[in-house]
Amino acid sequence: MTELTQRQKYDLKRKLEEIKDCKGKHTELISLYVPSSKQISDVTSYLKNELSESQNIKSKTTRKNVLSAIESILSRLKMFKQPPENGVVFFVGHKSIGSDQTEMVAFVIEPPLPIQTFLYRCDSLFYVEPIEDMLTIKEIYGLLLIDRRECTVGILRGNRVELLKYMTSQVPGKHGKGGQSQRRFERLTEIAAHEWFQKCGEKVSEIFLGEENLKGILVGGPGPTKRYFIDEEYLHYEIQNKIIDMFDTGYTDEFGLRELVSAASETMSQLEIAKEKQVMKRFLREISKGDKSLALYGEDEIRKALQMGAVDTLLLSENLRRYRVTLVCPTCDYQEKRTLTEDELSEFEPPECPECETPTSMEIVDKIDIIDELSELVESTGGTVVLVSQSSEEGDSLYSAFNGVAAITRYPLEF
Ligand SMILES: [Zn+2]
């Protein structure tokens, strides 16, 4: 599995938003998923077949649009000798742009995880769910449920729970059946329990050691047995070290796996936002330091600091929806840059060139998501970027109180 960086995830998320926004007037938007195992020549003949089938579409414009979308994919396919490692996805079609107008759009995406099945779909919306699901797959966690009767091993991939192993013991219950002396019975029970835990420890360790990229292990079960099992170190030390936390569950079978995940989910999402919270807290602490403060906010100030290479950590709100736009005068080549929100951009009329004597309107020659633009600037000077979601109070304050952009500098700056 390719681990996406925060930035790559963000970029893909934004691209998917754009793709999802496209609406066809009719079923004329094509989504094509090509797994890496598929021969390009097979895809080509599949599409050629679709091409002849589509000749039967009754509406003239829909037919024309579908045909040109398929042609467009066919010509793009020529650039591939074989599909990339994780396969490739095409979203091509004529999206509606108000009144009776349409505009051809084409997106080619190499997904972060392998595509499992070949899929061709022609609809009034692009089919993005499989890629969206890939983005929600965050990390892999081991799941272990144990008591004296049962042991269940599972794995959590994103929000998918898989059962890997279910075992039951022969350890007798706490109370004897009579006949044997109670002490002897207890001793035998403890021996049986010890053997059961040993067996579980070996099996569980073997399974988890074989799982690459395991971020941590969650342990569940009713009562104190799980803690005893962990404390007595029945698990391999490497596995032992990966235990994140223990949770009470009512069941120790497959059903208990779900129970464990829901009990742990709060802790897990907290783990995820813990990092961004931590950085935000550091920023807020810096603010209160006055003269020696390393905190900086305001886009203009931060741009100056970036030029000086003085930014250590840049904090950007994931919900920033702003663009850096480059304007150029077609007559004298005068150039300037502006930051615009999505709304401002949609109604933006480029101003006249301040350098030319005869009034000339400038033109937009480039438009880039400000998150991409600023991230590149920071990374080129050795700083780091933290994208902050709004799922914590701190993250929310970055967006609402600091306009979504803040920085921790390498040394105190004065502007
Ligand atoms: Zn000019």
Coordinates of C-alpha atoms and ligand atoms in Angstrom, one line a residue:
M1 CA 0.0 0.0 0.0
T2 CA 1.3 3.4 -0.9
E3 CA 1.2 5.7 2.0
L4 CA -0.1 9.1 0.9
T5 CA 1.4 12.2 2.5
Q6 CA -1.1 14.7 4.0
R7 CA -0.6 16.9 0.9
Q8 CA -1.2 14.1 -1.6
K9 CA -4.4 13.1 0.3
Y10 CA -5.5 16.7 0.2
D11 CA -4.8 17.1 -3.5
L12 CA -6.7 13.9 -4.3
K13 CA -9.6 14.9 -2.1
R14 CA -9.9 18.3 -3.8
K15 CA -9.7 16.7 -7.2
L16 CA -12.5 14.3 -6.3
E17 CA -14.6 17.2 -5.2
E18 CA -14.1 18.8 -8.6
I19 CA -15.0 15.5 -10.3
K20 CA -18.1 15.0 -8.1
D21 CA -19.3 18.5 -9.0
C22 CA -19.6 17.6 -12.7
K23 CA -23.1 16.8 -13.8
G24 CA -24.1 15.6 -17.2
K25 CA -27.4 16.7 -18.8
H26 CA -28.0 13.0 -19.6
T27 CA -26.2 9.8 -18.9
E28 CA -23.1 10.9 -20.8
L29 CA -20.3 11.0 -18.2
I30 CA -18.0 8.0 -18.4
S31 CA -16.1 6.5 -15.5
L32 CA -13.6 3.8 -16.4
Y33 CA -11.6 1.8 -13.8
V34 CA -8.7 -0.2 -15.2
P35 CA -6.9 -2.5 -12.8
S36 CA -3.2 -3.2 -13.3
S37 CA -3.9 -6.8 -14.3
K38 CA -5.9 -5.7 -17.4
Q39 CA -4.3 -5.5 -20.8
I40 CA -4.6 -2.1 -22.5
S41 CA -5.5 -3.9 -25.7
D42 CA -8.5 -5.5 -23.9
V43 CA -9.6 -2.2 -22.7
T44 CA -9.3 -0.7 -26.1
S45 CA -11.4 -3.4 -27.7
Y46 CA -14.0 -3.1 -24.9
L47 CA -14.3 0.6 -25.6
K48 CA -14.5 0.0 -29.4
N49 CA -17.4 -2.2 -28.7
E50 CA -19.0 0.5 -26.5
L51 CA -18.4 2.9 -29.3
S52 CA -20.5 0.8 -31.7
E53 CA -23.2 0.2 -29.1
S54 CA -23.5 3.9 -28.4
Q55 CA -24.4 4.5 -32.0
N56 CA -27.9 3.4 -30.9
I57 CA -28.4 6.2 -28.4
K58 CA -31.5 8.0 -29.5
S59 CA -30.8 11.6 -28.5
K60 CA -28.4 13.1 -31.0
T61 CA -26.5 15.3 -28.5
T62 CA -26.2 12.6 -25.9
R63 CA -24.9 10.2 -28.6
K64 CA -22.4 12.8 -29.9
N65 CA -21.2 13.5 -26.3
V66 CA -20.8 9.8 -25.4
L67 CA -19.0 9.0 -28.6
S68 CA -16.5 11.8 -28.2
A69 CA -15.9 10.9 -24.5
I70 CA -15.1 7.3 -25.6
E71 CA -12.9 8.6 -28.4
S72 CA -11.1 10.8 -25.9
I73 CA -10.4 7.9 -23.6
L74 CA -9.2 5.7 -26.5
S75 CA -6.7 8.3 -27.5
R76 CA -5.5 8.7 -23.9
L77 CA -5.1 5.0 -23.5
K78 CA -2.5 5.1 -26.3
M79 CA -0.1 6.8 -23.8
F80 CA -0.1 3.6 -21.7
K81 CA 1.9 0.5 -22.6
Q82 CA 0.4 -1.1 -19.6
P83 CA -1.7 0.2 -16.6
P84 CA 0.3 1.7 -13.7
E85 CA 1.0 -0.3 -10.6
N86 CA -2.4 0.6 -8.9
G87 CA -4.3 0.8 -12.2
V88 CA -5.7 4.0 -13.7
V89 CA -9.1 5.7 -13.7
F90 CA -10.6 7.9 -16.4
F91 CA -13.4 10.3 -15.8
V92 CA -14.4 11.8 -19.2
G93 CA -17.5 13.5 -20.5
H94 CA -19.5 16.6 -21.2
K95 CA -20.5 18.4 -18.0
S96 CA -23.4 20.8 -18.0
I97 CA -22.4 24.5 -17.5
G98 CA -25.8 26.1 -17.3
S99 CA -28.5 26.8 -19.9
D100 CA -27.9 24.4 -22.8
Q101 CA -24.1 24.6 -22.7
T102 CA -21.8 21.7 -22.0
E103 CA -18.0 21.5 -21.6
M104 CA -15.8 18.5 -22.1
V105 CA -13.8 17.5 -19.0
A106 CA -11.2 14.7 -18.7
F107 CA -9.5 13.5 -15.5
V108 CA -7.0 10.7 -15.4
I109 CA -6.2 9.4 -11.9
E110 CA -3.7 7.0 -10.6
P111 CA -5.3 5.8 -7.3
P112 CA -3.4 5.4 -4.1
L113 CA -4.5 1.7 -3.7
P114 CA -4.9 -1.0 -6.3
I115 CA -8.1 -1.1 -8.3
Q116 CA -9.7 -4.5 -7.9
T117 CA -12.1 -4.8 -10.7
F118 CA -12.5 -3.4 -14.2
L119 CA -15.5 -1.1 -14.4
Y120 CA -17.1 1.0 -17.2
R121 CA -20.0 3.2 -16.3
C122 CA -21.9 5.8 -18.2
D123 CA -24.1 8.0 -16.0
S124 CA -25.1 11.5 -15.4
L125 CA -22.5 11.7 -12.6
F126 CA -19.0 10.4 -12.3
Y127 CA -18.6 7.3 -10.1
V128 CA -15.9 8.2 -7.6
E129 CA -16.9 6.1 -4.6
P130 CA -14.1 3.5 -5.0
I131 CA -11.4 6.2 -4.8
E132 CA -13.1 8.0 -2.0
D133 CA -13.1 4.7 0.0
M134 CA -9.4 4.5 -0.6
L135 CA -8.9 7.8 1.1
T136 CA -10.8 6.8 4.2
I137 CA -8.5 3.8 4.6
K138 CA -6.1 5.3 7.0
E139 CA -4.2 2.8 9.0
I140 CA -4.2 -0.8 9.9
Y141 CA -4.8 -1.9 13.4
G142 CA -4.7 -5.3 15.0
L143 CA -7.7 -6.4 17.1
L144 CA -7.4 -9.0 19.8
L145 CA -10.2 -10.3 22.1
I146 CA -9.4 -12.7 24.8
D147 CA -10.8 -14.4 27.9
R148 CA -10.5 -17.9 29.3
R149 CA -13.0 -19.3 26.8
E150 CA -12.4 -17.6 23.5
C151 CA -9.7 -15.7 21.6
T152 CA -10.5 -13.8 18.4
V153 CA -8.0 -12.0 16.2
G154 CA -9.0 -9.5 13.6
I155 CA -7.7 -6.5 11.7
L156 CA -9.1 -3.1 11.1
R157 CA -8.4 -1.5 7.7
G158 CA -9.9 1.9 7.5
N159 CA -13.4 1.1 8.6
R160 CA -13.4 -2.5 7.4
V161 CA -13.1 -5.2 10.1
E162 CA -11.7 -8.6 9.1
L163 CA -11.8 -11.8 11.2
L164 CA -8.5 -13.6 11.0
K165 CA -8.7 -16.3 13.6
Y166 CA -11.1 -17.6 16.2
M167 CA -10.1 -20.1 18.9
T168 CA -11.9 -21.7 21.8
S169 CA -10.3 -23.2 24.9
Q170 CA -10.9 -26.3 27.0
V171 CA -10.3 -24.4 30.2
P172 CA -13.0 -25.5 32.7
G173 CA -15.2 -22.9 34.4
K174 CA -14.3 -21.5 37.8
H175 CA -16.4 -23.9 39.7
G176 CA -15.8 -27.6 39.9
K177 CA -18.3 -30.3 39.1
G178 CA -17.9 -31.8 42.5
G179 CA -16.0 -35.0 43.2
Q180 CA -12.6 -33.4 43.0
S181 CA -11.2 -31.4 45.8
Q182 CA -11.6 -27.7 45.2
R183 CA -7.9 -27.0 45.5
R184 CA -6.9 -29.7 43.1
F185 CA -9.5 -28.4 40.7
E186 CA -8.3 -24.9 40.9
R187 CA -4.7 -26.0 40.3
L188 CA -5.7 -27.9 37.2
T189 CA -7.8 -25.0 36.0
E190 CA -4.8 -22.6 36.3
I191 CA -2.6 -25.0 34.4
A192 CA -5.1 -25.3 31.6
A193 CA -5.5 -21.5 31.6
H194 CA -1.8 -21.0 31.4
E195 CA -1.6 -23.4 28.4
W196 CA -4.5 -21.7 26.7
F197 CA -2.8 -18.2 27.1
Q198 CA 0.5 -19.6 25.8
K199 CA -1.2 -21.1 22.8
C200 CA -3.1 -17.8 22.2
G201 CA 0.1 -15.8 22.7
E202 CA 2.0 -17.8 20.1
K203 CA -0.8 -17.8 17.5
V204 CA -1.7 -14.1 18.0
S205 CA 2.0 -13.1 17.8
E206 CA 2.5 -15.2 14.7
I207 CA -0.5 -13.5 12.9
F208 CA 0.4 -10.0 13.9
L209 CA 4.1 -10.4 13.1
G210 CA 3.0 -11.3 9.6
E211 CA 1.1 -8.1 9.1
E212 CA 3.1 -5.3 7.7
N213 CA 2.3 -1.7 8.5
L214 CA 0.4 -2.5 11.7
K215 CA 0.1 0.8 13.4
G216 CA -1.1 -0.6 16.7
I217 CA -3.1 -3.2 18.5
L218 CA -6.4 -2.8 20.4
V219 CA -7.2 -5.4 23.0
G220 CA -10.7 -6.2 24.3
G221 CA -12.7 -8.6 26.3
P222 CA -14.9 -8.8 29.4
G223 CA -13.3 -8.5 32.8
P224 CA -9.7 -8.5 33.9
T225 CA -8.4 -11.5 31.9
K226 CA -7.2 -9.4 29.0
R227 CA -5.0 -7.3 31.3
Y228 CA -3.6 -10.4 32.9
F229 CA -2.8 -11.9 29.5
I230 CA -1.0 -8.7 28.5
D231 CA 0.8 -8.1 31.9
E232 CA 2.1 -11.7 32.0
E233 CA 3.6 -11.1 28.6
Y234 CA 2.2 -14.0 26.7
L235 CA 2.8 -12.0 23.5
H236 CA 6.0 -11.5 21.5
Y237 CA 7.7 -8.4 22.7
E238 CA 7.3 -6.6 19.4
I239 CA 3.6 -7.2 19.4
Q240 CA 3.4 -6.3 23.1
N241 CA 4.9 -3.0 22.2
K242 CA 2.3 -2.2 19.7
I243 CA -0.6 -2.4 22.1
I244 CA -2.4 1.0 22.2
D245 CA -5.0 0.4 24.8
M246 CA -7.5 -2.1 26.3
F247 CA -11.3 -1.8 26.2
D248 CA -14.1 -3.7 27.9
T249 CA -16.3 -5.6 25.5
G250 CA -19.2 -8.0 26.2
Y251 CA -18.2 -10.5 23.6
T252 CA -14.9 -12.2 22.7
D253 CA -16.1 -13.7 19.3
E254 CA -16.5 -12.1 15.9
F255 CA -19.2 -9.9 17.2
G256 CA -16.9 -8.5 19.8
L257 CA -14.5 -7.2 17.1
R258 CA -17.1 -4.6 16.1
E259 CA -17.7 -3.8 19.7
L260 CA -14.0 -3.3 20.2
V261 CA -13.7 -1.0 17.2
S262 CA -16.6 1.2 18.3
A263 CA -15.3 1.3 21.9
A264 CA -11.9 2.3 20.6
S265 CA -13.0 4.7 17.8
E266 CA -13.0 7.7 20.0
T267 CA -9.5 7.1 21.1
M268 CA -8.4 6.5 17.5
S269 CA -9.9 9.7 16.1
Q270 CA -8.3 11.5 18.9
L271 CA -4.9 10.0 18.0
E272 CA -5.4 11.3 14.5
I273 CA -6.2 14.9 15.5
A274 CA -3.8 14.8 18.4
K275 CA -0.9 15.9 16.2
E276 CA -2.6 18.9 14.7
K277 CA -4.0 19.9 18.1
Q278 CA -0.5 19.7 19.5
V279 CA 0.9 22.0 16.8
M280 CA -1.9 24.4 17.2
K281 CA -1.4 24.5 21.0
R282 CA 2.3 25.3 20.4
F283 CA 1.3 28.2 18.1
L284 CA -1.2 29.6 20.6
R285 CA 1.4 29.4 23.4
E286 CA 3.8 31.3 21.2
I287 CA 1.3 34.0 20.6
S288 CA 1.1 34.8 24.3
K289 CA 4.9 35.3 24.4
G290 CA 4.9 38.9 23.1
D291 CA 8.3 40.1 21.8
K292 CA 10.0 36.7 21.6
S293 CA 7.0 35.1 20.0
L294 CA 7.6 32.7 17.1
A295 CA 3.9 32.8 16.2
L296 CA 3.0 34.6 12.9
Y297 CA -0.3 35.1 11.2
G298 CA -1.8 37.0 8.3
E299 CA -1.1 35.9 4.8
D300 CA 1.1 38.9 3.8
E301 CA 3.3 38.5 6.9
I302 CA 3.7 34.8 6.3
R303 CA 4.6 35.4 2.7
K304 CA 7.4 37.7 3.8
A305 CA 8.6 35.2 6.3
L306 CA 8.6 32.5 3.7
Q307 CA 10.7 34.6 1.4
M308 CA 13.2 34.9 4.2
G309 CA 13.1 31.2 4.7
A310 CA 12.1 31.8 8.3
V311 CA 9.1 29.5 8.5
D312 CA 9.6 26.4 10.6
T313 CA 6.0 25.1 10.6
L314 CA 3.2 26.3 8.5
L315 CA -0.3 25.6 9.7
L316 CA -3.0 25.6 7.0
S317 CA -6.7 24.9 7.6
E318 CA -8.0 22.1 5.4
N319 CA -11.0 24.2 4.7
L320 CA -9.2 27.1 3.2
R321 CA -10.7 27.4 -0.3
R322 CA -8.5 30.1 -1.8
Y323 CA -6.5 30.5 -4.9
R324 CA -3.4 32.3 -5.8
V325 CA -4.0 33.9 -9.1
T326 CA -1.4 35.4 -11.5
L327 CA -2.4 38.3 -13.6
V328 CA -0.4 39.5 -16.6
C329 CA -0.8 42.5 -18.8
P330 CA -0.8 41.3 -22.4
T331 CA 0.7 44.6 -23.6
C332 CA 3.6 45.3 -21.3
D333 CA 3.9 41.9 -19.4
Y334 CA 3.4 43.6 -16.1
Q335 CA 2.6 40.9 -13.6
E336 CA 0.9 40.7 -10.2
K337 CA -0.5 38.0 -7.9
R338 CA -3.6 38.0 -5.8
T339 CA -5.3 35.6 -3.4
L340 CA -9.0 35.1 -4.1
T341 CA -11.7 33.0 -2.4
E342 CA -13.7 30.6 -4.5
D343 CA -16.6 33.1 -4.7
E344 CA -14.4 36.0 -5.5
L345 CA -12.7 34.1 -8.3
S346 CA -16.0 33.2 -9.9
E347 CA -17.0 36.9 -10.2
F348 CA -13.5 38.2 -10.7
E349 CA -12.9 40.8 -13.5
P350 CA -9.2 41.4 -13.9
P351 CA -8.4 45.1 -13.3
E352 CA -6.6 47.4 -15.7
C353 CA -2.9 47.3 -15.9
P354 CA -1.4 50.0 -13.7
E355 CA 1.7 50.4 -16.0
C356 CA 0.1 50.9 -19.4
E357 CA -1.0 54.4 -20.5
T358 CA -3.8 53.2 -22.7
P359 CA -6.3 51.2 -20.6
T360 CA -5.5 47.5 -20.9
S361 CA -7.2 44.7 -18.9
M362 CA -4.9 42.2 -17.4
E363 CA -5.5 38.5 -17.9
I364 CA -5.5 35.5 -15.5
V365 CA -2.6 33.3 -16.7
D366 CA -2.4 30.9 -13.7
K367 CA -4.5 29.8 -10.8
I368 CA -3.2 27.5 -8.0
D369 CA -4.8 26.3 -4.8
I370 CA -3.1 28.3 -2.1
I371 CA -2.5 25.2 0.0
D372 CA -0.4 23.8 -2.8
E373 CA 1.3 27.0 -3.4
L374 CA 2.3 27.8 0.2
S375 CA 3.2 24.1 0.9
E376 CA 5.7 24.2 -1.9
L377 CA 7.2 27.4 -0.7
V378 CA 7.7 26.0 2.8
E379 CA 9.0 22.7 1.7
S380 CA 11.5 24.4 -0.6
T381 CA 13.0 26.1 2.5
G382 CA 13.1 23.0 4.6
G383 CA 10.0 23.8 6.7
T384 CA 7.1 21.6 7.3
V385 CA 3.4 21.9 6.6
V386 CA 0.6 20.7 8.9
L387 CA -2.9 20.6 7.4
V388 CA -5.3 21.2 10.2
S389 CA -8.9 19.9 10.1
Q390 CA -11.8 21.6 11.9
S391 CA -12.4 18.6 14.1
S392 CA -10.9 20.2 17.2
E393 CA -11.4 23.5 18.9
E394 CA -7.9 24.4 18.1
G395 CA -8.4 23.6 14.4
D396 CA -11.6 25.6 14.4
S397 CA -9.8 28.6 15.8
L398 CA -7.1 28.5 13.0
Y399 CA -9.9 28.8 10.5
S400 CA -12.1 31.3 12.2
A401 CA -9.7 33.5 14.2
F402 CA -6.6 33.3 12.0
N403 CA -8.1 33.1 8.6
G404 CA -6.8 29.6 8.0
V405 CA -3.1 30.4 7.8
A406 CA -0.6 30.6 10.6
A407 CA 3.1 29.9 11.1
I408 CA 5.7 29.1 13.7
T409 CA 8.9 30.8 12.7
R410 CA 12.5 29.8 13.3
Y411 CA 13.3 33.0 15.1
P412 CA 11.2 36.0 16.3
L413 CA 10.3 38.3 13.4
E414 CA 9.1 41.9 13.4
F415 CA 7.3 43.4 10.5
Ligands
ZN1 ZN 0.5 46.9 -19.1

